[in-house]
Tab-separated table of C-alpha atoms in Angstrom:
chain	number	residue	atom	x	y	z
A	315	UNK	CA	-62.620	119.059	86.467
A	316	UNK	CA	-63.837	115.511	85.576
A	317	UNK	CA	-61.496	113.377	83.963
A	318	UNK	CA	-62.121	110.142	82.064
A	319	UNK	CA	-61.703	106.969	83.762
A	320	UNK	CA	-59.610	103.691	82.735
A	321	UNK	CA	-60.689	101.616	79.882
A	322	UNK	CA	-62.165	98.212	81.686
A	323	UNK	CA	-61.109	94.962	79.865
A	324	UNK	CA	-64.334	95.081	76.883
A	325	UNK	CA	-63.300	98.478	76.357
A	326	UNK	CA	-59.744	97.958	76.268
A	327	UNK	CA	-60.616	95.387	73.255
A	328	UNK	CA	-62.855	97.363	71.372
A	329	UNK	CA	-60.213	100.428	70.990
A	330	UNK	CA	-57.160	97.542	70.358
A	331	UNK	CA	-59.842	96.169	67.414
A	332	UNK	CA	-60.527	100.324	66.332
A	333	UNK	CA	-56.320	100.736	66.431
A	334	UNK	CA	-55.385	97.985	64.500
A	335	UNK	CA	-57.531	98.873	62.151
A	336	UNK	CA	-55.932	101.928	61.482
A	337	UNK	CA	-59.218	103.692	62.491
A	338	UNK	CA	-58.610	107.202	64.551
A	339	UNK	CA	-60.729	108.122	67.234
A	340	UNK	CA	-61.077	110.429	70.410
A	341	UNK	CA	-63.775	109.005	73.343
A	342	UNK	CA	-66.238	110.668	76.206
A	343	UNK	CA	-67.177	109.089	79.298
A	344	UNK	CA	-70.699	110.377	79.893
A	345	UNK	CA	-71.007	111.560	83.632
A	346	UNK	CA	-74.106	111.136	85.629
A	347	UNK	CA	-73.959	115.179	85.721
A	348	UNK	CA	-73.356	115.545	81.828
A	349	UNK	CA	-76.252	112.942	81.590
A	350	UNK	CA	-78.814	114.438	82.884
A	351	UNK	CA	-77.829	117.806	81.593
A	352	UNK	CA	-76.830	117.338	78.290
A	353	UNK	CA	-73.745	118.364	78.830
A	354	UNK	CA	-70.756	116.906	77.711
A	355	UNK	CA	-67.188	118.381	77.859
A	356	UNK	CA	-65.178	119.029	74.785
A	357	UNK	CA	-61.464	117.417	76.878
A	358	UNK	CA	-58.417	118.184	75.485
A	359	UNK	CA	-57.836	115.140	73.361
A	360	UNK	CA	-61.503	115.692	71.874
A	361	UNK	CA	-60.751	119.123	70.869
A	362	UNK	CA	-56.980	118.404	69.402
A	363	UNK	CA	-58.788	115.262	67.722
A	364	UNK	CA	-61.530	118.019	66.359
A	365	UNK	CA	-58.631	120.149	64.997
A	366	UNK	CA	-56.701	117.369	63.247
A	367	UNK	CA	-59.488	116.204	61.603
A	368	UNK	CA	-61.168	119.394	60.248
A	369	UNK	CA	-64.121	119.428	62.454
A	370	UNK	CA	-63.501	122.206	64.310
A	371	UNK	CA	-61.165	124.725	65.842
A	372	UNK	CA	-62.970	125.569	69.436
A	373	UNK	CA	-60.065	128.296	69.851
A	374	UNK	CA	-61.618	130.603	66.957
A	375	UNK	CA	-65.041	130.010	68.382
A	376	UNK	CA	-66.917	132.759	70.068
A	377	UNK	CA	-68.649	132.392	73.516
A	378	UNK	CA	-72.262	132.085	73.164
A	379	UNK	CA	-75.437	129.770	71.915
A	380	UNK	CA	-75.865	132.224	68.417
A	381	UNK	CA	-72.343	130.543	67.783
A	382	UNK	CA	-72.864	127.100	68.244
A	383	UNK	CA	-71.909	124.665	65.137
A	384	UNK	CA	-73.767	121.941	64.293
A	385	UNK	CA	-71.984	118.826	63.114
A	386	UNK	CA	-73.768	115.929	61.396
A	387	UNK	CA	-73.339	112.964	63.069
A	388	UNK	CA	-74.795	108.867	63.230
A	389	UNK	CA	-74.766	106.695	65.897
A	390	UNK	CA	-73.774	103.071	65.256
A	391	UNK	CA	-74.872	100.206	66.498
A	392	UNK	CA	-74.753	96.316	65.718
A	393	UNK	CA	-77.551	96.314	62.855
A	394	UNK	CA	-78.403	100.299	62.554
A	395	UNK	CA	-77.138	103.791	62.235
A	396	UNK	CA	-78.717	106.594	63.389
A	397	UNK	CA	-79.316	110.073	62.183
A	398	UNK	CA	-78.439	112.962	64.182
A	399	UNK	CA	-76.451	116.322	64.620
A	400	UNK	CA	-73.645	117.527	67.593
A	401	UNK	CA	-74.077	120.900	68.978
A	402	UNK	CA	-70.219	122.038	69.352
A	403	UNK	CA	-70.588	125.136	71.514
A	404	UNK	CA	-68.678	127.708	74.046
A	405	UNK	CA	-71.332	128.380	76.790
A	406	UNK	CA	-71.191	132.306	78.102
A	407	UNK	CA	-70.679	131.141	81.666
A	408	UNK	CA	-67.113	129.453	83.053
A	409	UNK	CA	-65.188	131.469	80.765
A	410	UNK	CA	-66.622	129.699	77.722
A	411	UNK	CA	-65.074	126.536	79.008
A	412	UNK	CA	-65.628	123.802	75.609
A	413	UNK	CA	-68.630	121.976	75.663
A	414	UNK	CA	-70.353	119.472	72.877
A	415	UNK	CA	-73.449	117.444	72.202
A	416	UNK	CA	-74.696	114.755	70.575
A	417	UNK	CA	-78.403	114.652	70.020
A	418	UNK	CA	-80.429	111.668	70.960
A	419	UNK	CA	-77.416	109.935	72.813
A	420	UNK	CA	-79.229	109.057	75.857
A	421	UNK	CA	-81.008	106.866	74.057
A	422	UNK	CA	-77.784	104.575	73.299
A	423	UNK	CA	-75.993	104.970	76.456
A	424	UNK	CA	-75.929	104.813	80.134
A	425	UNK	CA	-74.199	107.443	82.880
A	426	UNK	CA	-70.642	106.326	83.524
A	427	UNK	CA	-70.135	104.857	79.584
A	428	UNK	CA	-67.626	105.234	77.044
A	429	UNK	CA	-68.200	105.816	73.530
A	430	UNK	CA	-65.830	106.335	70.519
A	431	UNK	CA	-66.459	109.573	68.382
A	432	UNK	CA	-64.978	108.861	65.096
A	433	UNK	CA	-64.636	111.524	62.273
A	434	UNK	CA	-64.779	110.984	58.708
A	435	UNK	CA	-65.933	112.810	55.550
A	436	UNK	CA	-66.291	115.953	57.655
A	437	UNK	CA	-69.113	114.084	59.730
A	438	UNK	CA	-68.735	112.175	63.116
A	439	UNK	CA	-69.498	108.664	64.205
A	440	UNK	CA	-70.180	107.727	67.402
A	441	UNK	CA	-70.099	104.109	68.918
A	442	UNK	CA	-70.842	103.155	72.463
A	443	UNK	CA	-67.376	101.802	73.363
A	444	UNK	CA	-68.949	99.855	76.910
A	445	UNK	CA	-71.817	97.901	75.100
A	446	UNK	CA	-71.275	97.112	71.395
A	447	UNK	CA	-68.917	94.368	70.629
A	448	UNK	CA	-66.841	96.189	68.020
A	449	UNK	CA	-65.094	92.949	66.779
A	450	UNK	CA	-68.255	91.048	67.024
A	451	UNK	CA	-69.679	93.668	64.571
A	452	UNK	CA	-67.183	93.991	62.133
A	453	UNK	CA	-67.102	89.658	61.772
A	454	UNK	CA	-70.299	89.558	61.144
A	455	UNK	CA	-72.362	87.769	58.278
A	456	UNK	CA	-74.780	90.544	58.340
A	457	UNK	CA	-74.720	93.772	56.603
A	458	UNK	CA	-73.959	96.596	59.222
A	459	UNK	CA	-72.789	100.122	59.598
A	460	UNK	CA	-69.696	99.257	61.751
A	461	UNK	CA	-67.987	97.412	59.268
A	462	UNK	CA	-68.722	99.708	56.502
A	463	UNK	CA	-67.198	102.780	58.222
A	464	UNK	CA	-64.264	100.767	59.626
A	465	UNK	CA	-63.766	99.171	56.496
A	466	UNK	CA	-64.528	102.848	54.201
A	467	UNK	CA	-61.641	104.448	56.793
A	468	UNK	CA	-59.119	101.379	56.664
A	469	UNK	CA	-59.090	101.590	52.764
A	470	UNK	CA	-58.710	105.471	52.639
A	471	UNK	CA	-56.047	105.351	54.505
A	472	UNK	CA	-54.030	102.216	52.645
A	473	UNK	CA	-54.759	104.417	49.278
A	474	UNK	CA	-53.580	107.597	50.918
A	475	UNK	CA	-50.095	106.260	52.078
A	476	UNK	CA	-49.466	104.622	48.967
A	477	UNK	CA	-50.121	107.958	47.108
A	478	UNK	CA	-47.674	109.631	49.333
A	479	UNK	CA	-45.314	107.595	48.836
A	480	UNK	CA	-45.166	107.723	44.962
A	481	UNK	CA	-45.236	111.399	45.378
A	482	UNK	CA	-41.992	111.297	47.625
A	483	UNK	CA	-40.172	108.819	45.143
A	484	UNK	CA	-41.644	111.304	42.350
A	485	UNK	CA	-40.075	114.570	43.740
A	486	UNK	CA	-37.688	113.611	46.089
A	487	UNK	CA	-35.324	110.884	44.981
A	488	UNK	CA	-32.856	112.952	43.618
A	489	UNK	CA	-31.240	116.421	44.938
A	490	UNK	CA	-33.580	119.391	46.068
A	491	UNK	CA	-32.256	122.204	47.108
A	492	UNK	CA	-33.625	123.911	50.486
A	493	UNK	CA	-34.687	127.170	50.725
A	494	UNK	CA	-33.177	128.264	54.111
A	495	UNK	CA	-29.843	126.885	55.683
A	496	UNK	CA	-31.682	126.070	59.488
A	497	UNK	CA	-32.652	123.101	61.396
A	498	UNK	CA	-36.021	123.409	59.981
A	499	UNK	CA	-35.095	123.509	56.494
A	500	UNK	CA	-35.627	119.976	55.428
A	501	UNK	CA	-39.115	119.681	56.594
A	502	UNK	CA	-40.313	122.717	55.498
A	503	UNK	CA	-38.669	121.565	51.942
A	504	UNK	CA	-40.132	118.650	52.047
A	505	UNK	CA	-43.503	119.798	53.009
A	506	UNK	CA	-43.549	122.566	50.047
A	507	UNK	CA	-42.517	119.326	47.542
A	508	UNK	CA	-45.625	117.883	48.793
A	509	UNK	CA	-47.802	121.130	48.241
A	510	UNK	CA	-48.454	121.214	51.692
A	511	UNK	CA	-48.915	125.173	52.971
A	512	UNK	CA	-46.149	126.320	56.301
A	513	UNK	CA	-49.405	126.551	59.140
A	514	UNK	CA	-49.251	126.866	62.997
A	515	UNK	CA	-51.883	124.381	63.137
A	516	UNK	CA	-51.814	121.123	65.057
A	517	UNK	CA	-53.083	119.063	61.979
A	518	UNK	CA	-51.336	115.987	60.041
A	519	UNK	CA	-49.350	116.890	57.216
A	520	UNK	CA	-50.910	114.902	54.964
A	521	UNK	CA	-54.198	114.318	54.455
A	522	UNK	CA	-54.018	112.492	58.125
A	523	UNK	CA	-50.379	111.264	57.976
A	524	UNK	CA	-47.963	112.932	59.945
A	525	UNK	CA	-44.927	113.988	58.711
A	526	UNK	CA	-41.386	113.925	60.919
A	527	UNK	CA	-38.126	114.683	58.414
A	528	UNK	CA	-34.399	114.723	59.419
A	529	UNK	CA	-31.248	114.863	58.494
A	530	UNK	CA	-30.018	111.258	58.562
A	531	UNK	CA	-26.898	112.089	60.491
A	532	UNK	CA	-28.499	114.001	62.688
A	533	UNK	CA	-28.050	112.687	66.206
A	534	UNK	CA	-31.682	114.228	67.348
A	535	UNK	CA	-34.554	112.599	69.009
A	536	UNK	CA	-37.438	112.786	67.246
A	537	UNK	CA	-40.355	115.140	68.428
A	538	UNK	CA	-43.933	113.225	69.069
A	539	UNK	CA	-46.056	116.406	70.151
A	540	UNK	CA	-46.431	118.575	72.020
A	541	UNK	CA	-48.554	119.020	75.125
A	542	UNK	CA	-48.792	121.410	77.818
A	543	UNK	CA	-49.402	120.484	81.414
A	544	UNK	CA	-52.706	120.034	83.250
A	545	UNK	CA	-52.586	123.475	84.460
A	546	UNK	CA	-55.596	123.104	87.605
A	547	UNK	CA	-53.877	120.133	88.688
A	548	UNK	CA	-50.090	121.535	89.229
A	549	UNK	CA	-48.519	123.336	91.295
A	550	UNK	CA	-47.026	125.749	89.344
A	551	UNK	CA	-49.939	127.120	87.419
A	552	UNK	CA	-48.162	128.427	83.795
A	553	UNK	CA	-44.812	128.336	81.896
A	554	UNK	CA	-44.384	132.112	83.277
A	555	UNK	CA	-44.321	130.681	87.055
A	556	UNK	CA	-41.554	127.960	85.453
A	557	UNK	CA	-39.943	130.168	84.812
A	558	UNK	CA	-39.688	132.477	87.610
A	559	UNK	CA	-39.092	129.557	89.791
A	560	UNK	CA	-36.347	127.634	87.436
A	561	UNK	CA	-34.892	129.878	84.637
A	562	UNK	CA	-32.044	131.859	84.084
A	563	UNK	CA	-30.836	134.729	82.090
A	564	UNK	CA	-29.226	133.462	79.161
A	565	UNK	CA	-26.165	135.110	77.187
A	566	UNK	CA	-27.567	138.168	75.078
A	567	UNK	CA	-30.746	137.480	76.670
A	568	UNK	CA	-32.366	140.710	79.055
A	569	UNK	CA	-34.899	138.113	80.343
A	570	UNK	CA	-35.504	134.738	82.350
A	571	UNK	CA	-35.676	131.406	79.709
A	572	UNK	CA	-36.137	127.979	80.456
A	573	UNK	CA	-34.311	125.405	77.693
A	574	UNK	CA	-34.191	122.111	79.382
A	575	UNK	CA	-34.989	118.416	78.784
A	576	UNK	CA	-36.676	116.679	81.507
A	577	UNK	CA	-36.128	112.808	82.049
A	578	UNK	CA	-37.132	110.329	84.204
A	579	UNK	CA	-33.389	108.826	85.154
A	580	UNK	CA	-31.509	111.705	86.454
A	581	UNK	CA	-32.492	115.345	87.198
A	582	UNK	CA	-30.878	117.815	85.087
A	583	UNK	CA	-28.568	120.709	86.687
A	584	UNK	CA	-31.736	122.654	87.492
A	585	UNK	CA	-32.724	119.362	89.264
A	586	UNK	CA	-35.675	118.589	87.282
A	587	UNK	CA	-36.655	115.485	86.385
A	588	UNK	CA	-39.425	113.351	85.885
A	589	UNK	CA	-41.756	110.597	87.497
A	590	UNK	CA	-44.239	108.473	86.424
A	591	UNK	CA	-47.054	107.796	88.883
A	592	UNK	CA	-49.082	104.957	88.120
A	593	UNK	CA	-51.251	105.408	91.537
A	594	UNK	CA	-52.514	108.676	90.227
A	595	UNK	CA	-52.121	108.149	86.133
A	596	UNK	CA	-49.910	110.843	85.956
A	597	UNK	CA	-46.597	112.133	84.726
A	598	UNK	CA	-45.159	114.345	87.202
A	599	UNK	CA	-42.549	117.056	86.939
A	600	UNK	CA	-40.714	117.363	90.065
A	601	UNK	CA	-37.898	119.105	91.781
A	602	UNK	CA	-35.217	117.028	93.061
A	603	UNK	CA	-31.829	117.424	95.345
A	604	UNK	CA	-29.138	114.948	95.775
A	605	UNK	CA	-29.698	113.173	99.641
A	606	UNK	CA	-27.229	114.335	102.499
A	607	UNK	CA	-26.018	110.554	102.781
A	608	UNK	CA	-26.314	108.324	99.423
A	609	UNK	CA	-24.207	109.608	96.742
A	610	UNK	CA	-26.691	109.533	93.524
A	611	UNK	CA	-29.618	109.117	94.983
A	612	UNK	CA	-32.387	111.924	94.928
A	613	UNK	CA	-35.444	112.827	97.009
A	614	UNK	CA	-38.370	115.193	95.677
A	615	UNK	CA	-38.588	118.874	96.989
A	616	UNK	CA	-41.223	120.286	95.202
A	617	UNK	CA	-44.033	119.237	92.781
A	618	UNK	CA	-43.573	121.450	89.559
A	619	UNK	CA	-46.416	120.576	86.882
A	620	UNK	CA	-48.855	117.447	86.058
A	621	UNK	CA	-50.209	115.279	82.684
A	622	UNK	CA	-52.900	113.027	82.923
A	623	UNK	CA	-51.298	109.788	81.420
A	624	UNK	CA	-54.680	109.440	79.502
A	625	UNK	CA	-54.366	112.863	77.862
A	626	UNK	CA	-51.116	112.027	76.804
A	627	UNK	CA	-52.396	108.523	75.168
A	628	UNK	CA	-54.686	109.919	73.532
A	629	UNK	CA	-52.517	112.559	72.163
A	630	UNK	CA	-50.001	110.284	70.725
A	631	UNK	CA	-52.657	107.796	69.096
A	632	UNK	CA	-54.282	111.202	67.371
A	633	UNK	CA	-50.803	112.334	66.181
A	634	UNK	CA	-49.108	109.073	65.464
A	635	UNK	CA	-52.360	107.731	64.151
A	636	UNK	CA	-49.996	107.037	61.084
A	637	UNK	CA	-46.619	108.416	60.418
A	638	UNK	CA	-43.979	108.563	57.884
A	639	UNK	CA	-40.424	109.377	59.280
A	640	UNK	CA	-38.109	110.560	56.755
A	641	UNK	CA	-34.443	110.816	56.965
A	642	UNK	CA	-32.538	112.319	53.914
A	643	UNK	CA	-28.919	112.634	52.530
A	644	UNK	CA	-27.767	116.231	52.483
A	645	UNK	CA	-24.542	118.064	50.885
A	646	UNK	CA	-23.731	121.708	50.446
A	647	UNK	CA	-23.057	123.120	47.108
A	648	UNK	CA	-21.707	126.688	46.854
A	649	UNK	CA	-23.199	127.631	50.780
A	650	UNK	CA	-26.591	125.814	49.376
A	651	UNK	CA	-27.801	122.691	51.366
A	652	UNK	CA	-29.454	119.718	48.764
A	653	UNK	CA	-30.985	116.656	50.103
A	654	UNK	CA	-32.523	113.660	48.962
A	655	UNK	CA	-35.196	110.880	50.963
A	656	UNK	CA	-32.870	108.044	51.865
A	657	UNK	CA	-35.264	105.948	53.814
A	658	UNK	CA	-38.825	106.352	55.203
A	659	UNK	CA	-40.225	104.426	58.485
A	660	UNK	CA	-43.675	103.826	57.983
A	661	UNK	CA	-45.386	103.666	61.531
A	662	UNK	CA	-48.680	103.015	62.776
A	663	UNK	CA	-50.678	102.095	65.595
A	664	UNK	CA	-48.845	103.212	68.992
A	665	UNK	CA	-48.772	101.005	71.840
A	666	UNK	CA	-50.086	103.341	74.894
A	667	UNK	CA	-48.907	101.459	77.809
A	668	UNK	CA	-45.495	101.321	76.104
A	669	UNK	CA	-45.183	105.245	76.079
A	670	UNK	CA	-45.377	105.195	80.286
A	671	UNK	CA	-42.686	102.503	79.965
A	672	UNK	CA	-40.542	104.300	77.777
A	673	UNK	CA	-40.628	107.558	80.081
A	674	UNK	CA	-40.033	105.475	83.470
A	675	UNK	CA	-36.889	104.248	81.453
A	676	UNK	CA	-35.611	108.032	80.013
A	677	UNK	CA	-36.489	106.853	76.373
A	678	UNK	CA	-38.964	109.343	75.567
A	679	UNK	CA	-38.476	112.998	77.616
A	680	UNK	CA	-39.873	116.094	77.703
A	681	UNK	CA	-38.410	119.821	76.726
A	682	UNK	CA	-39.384	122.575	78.328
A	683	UNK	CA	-38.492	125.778	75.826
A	684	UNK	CA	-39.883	128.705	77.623
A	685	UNK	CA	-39.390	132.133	77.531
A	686	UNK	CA	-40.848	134.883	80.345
A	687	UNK	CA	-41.588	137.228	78.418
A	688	UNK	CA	-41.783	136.139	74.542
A	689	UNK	CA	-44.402	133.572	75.245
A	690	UNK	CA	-45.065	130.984	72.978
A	691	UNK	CA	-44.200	128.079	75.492
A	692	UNK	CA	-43.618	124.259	74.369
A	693	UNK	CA	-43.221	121.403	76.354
A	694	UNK	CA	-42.287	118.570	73.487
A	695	UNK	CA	-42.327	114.761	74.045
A	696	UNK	CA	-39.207	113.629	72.235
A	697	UNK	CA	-38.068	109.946	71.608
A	698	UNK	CA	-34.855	108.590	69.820
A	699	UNK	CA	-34.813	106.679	66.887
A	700	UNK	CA	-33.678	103.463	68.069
A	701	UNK	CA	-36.691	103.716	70.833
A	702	UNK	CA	-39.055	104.223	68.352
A	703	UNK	CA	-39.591	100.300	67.614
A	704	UNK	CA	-40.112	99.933	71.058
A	705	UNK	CA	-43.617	102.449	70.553
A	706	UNK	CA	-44.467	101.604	67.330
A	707	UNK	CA	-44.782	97.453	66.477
A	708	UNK	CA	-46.407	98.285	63.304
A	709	UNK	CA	-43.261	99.666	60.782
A	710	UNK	CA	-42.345	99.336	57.579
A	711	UNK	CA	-39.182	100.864	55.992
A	712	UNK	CA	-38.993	102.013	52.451
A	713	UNK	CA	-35.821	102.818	50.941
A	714	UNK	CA	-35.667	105.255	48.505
A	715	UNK	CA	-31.742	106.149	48.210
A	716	UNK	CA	-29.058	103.457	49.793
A	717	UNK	CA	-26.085	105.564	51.541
């Protein structure tokens, strides 16, 4: 499996310029291979980016070349755009293994190059993240496509958060009653105010704002996504061998479970913890025992599962493209919980580097709920409220209801 290599420095400044722009993205580094093949893989990011954005859903696609989609897509340069389509398709061979791509690209790019894929309108953009000089672009006195989709994007998305945001003083100032007494009440409340449909689907809320409601004295750390492990690069290869390795049999429970939370500062009883490892990009989850001698400090026994750093970056700056986190005021009337939005944190733009920082210091974790024999196994990246600064520069606060 190929995996995308580091941003160099004019990369690195093209996606800060793309970020602070509020413009959301997913990239491709071309391989020599993939080059000279056309052949590009659809990577995990690219597909969950695909998904959020309404482009497509490469887990309801059949195997097969009578099933490929065709997206319509430009490719941007300084002074031109052009005109092409992306073949999004599931070969027969390698288990149908996600593949993509875009027409004409060689033309614009070299083997070992980044480029940008950018969605909007249901159609994609591409930019060639290594060569064009995105800032450059976008300050320039002459008309050009770069600055017209990065300015069409920036706007939508100032006049979509401002419509949310009436619509949550509109509806939700005052007391609404929930319709089920549970954790999850709230924000499935809060989500049927807005008109927006209860879906297992890994898409924003609304229309490309994400959507994170609590109970404002909740003492819960807030969930950021959720990812699963890079499966061919651990050790254990699936939740189920987690779980026959780790679990236990909880009360009124006839099978193994595994409900933990996984931190970088201390294993947890099932001596689990967590390690960043900057040599390999990774986030490791690891098995640890207390040493014979030195009281409190641990040494690694076993290597349990692996994330690519970059998978996880790209993850959080997909899902946390934008975000408005919404605590409310509750009180129960006659065995009926009513809340109201008290105040709303109005994020944007998350700082990458600071996520790998905030793991190495047990700030942002990771639960592992799984279950044998139930399936439907999550591994969530959670963060506290405080912390949340500390990812997230860019925040406003609104406040709809003092306390």
């Amino acid at each position: 499996m190929i995996h995308m290599r580091e941003f160099n420095a004019f990369e690195a400044n093209n996606v800060r310029f793309l970020v602070n722009k509020q413009v959301a993205y997913a990239t491709i580094q071309i391989t020599a291979t993939g080059f000279k093949k056309n052949i590009l893989d659809a990577t995990a990011p690219v597909r969950a980016y695909f998904l959020e954005k309404g482009i497509h859903d490469y887990d309801d696609q059949p195997q097969g070349p009578e099933h490929k989609r065709l997206i319509d897509t430009f490719i941007l340069t300084d002074l031109e755009q052009r005109k092409t389509q992306s073949s999004l398709y599931r070969p027969v061979t390698k288990k149908g293994d996600p593949r993509m791509w875009v027409y004409h690209i060689n033309e614009f790019i070299n083997p070992d190059e980044i480029f940008a894929l950018i969605a909007y309108e249901r159609r994609l953009y591409v930019i060639n993240l290594s060569q064009i000089d995105i800032e450059r672009s976008y300050k320039s006195r002459l008309e050009n496509p770069i600055r017209d989709l990065i300015n069409a994007i920036h706007g939508q998305a100032t006049s979509i958060s401002d419509e949310l945001l009436g619509l949550i003083r509109n509806r939700m100032s005052d007391w609404v009653p929930t319709t089920v007494l549970a954790d999850t009440g709230v924000g499935r409340e809060v989500e049927a105010q807005l008109g927006i449909q209860m879906n297992a689907d890994k898409t924003p809320d609304y229309k490309g704002i994400e959507l994170k409601s609590k109970r404002e004295k909740a003492n819960v750390r807030s969930n950021l996504f959720t990812q699963s492990p890079n499966w061919p690069l651990s050790r254990l290869k699936s939740g189920k061998a987690i779980v026959g390795r780790y679990g236990y049999i909880p009360e009124g429970y006839t099978h193994k479970c595994l409900h933990v939370t996984l931190s970088a500062l201390k294993p947890n009883p099932q001596g689990l913890g967590l390690n960043v490892d900057y040599g390999k990009h990774w986030l490791e989850a690891n098995e640890y025992a207390l040493t014979a001698n030195d009281e409190g400090i641990y040494k690694k026994l076993n290597d349990v599962s692996v994330w690519q750093l970059m998978d996880l970056h790209n993850r959080l700056l997909t899902k946390h493209h934008e975000t408005f986190w919404i605590d409310v005021d509750t009180r129960i009337i006659r065995n009926h919980e009513y809340f109201r939005v008290t105040t709303i944190d109005h994020t944007k733009n998350p700082i990458p580097s600071q996520f790998d920082i905030l793991l190495e210091q047990g700030k942002i974790t990771v639960d592992f709920l799984l279950c044998r024999d139930s399936g439907g196994d999550t591994y969530s990246f959670k963060v506290g409220k405080k912390d949340r600064a500390l990812l997230f520069p860019e925040s406003e606060t609104y406040i709809i209801n003092a306390i």
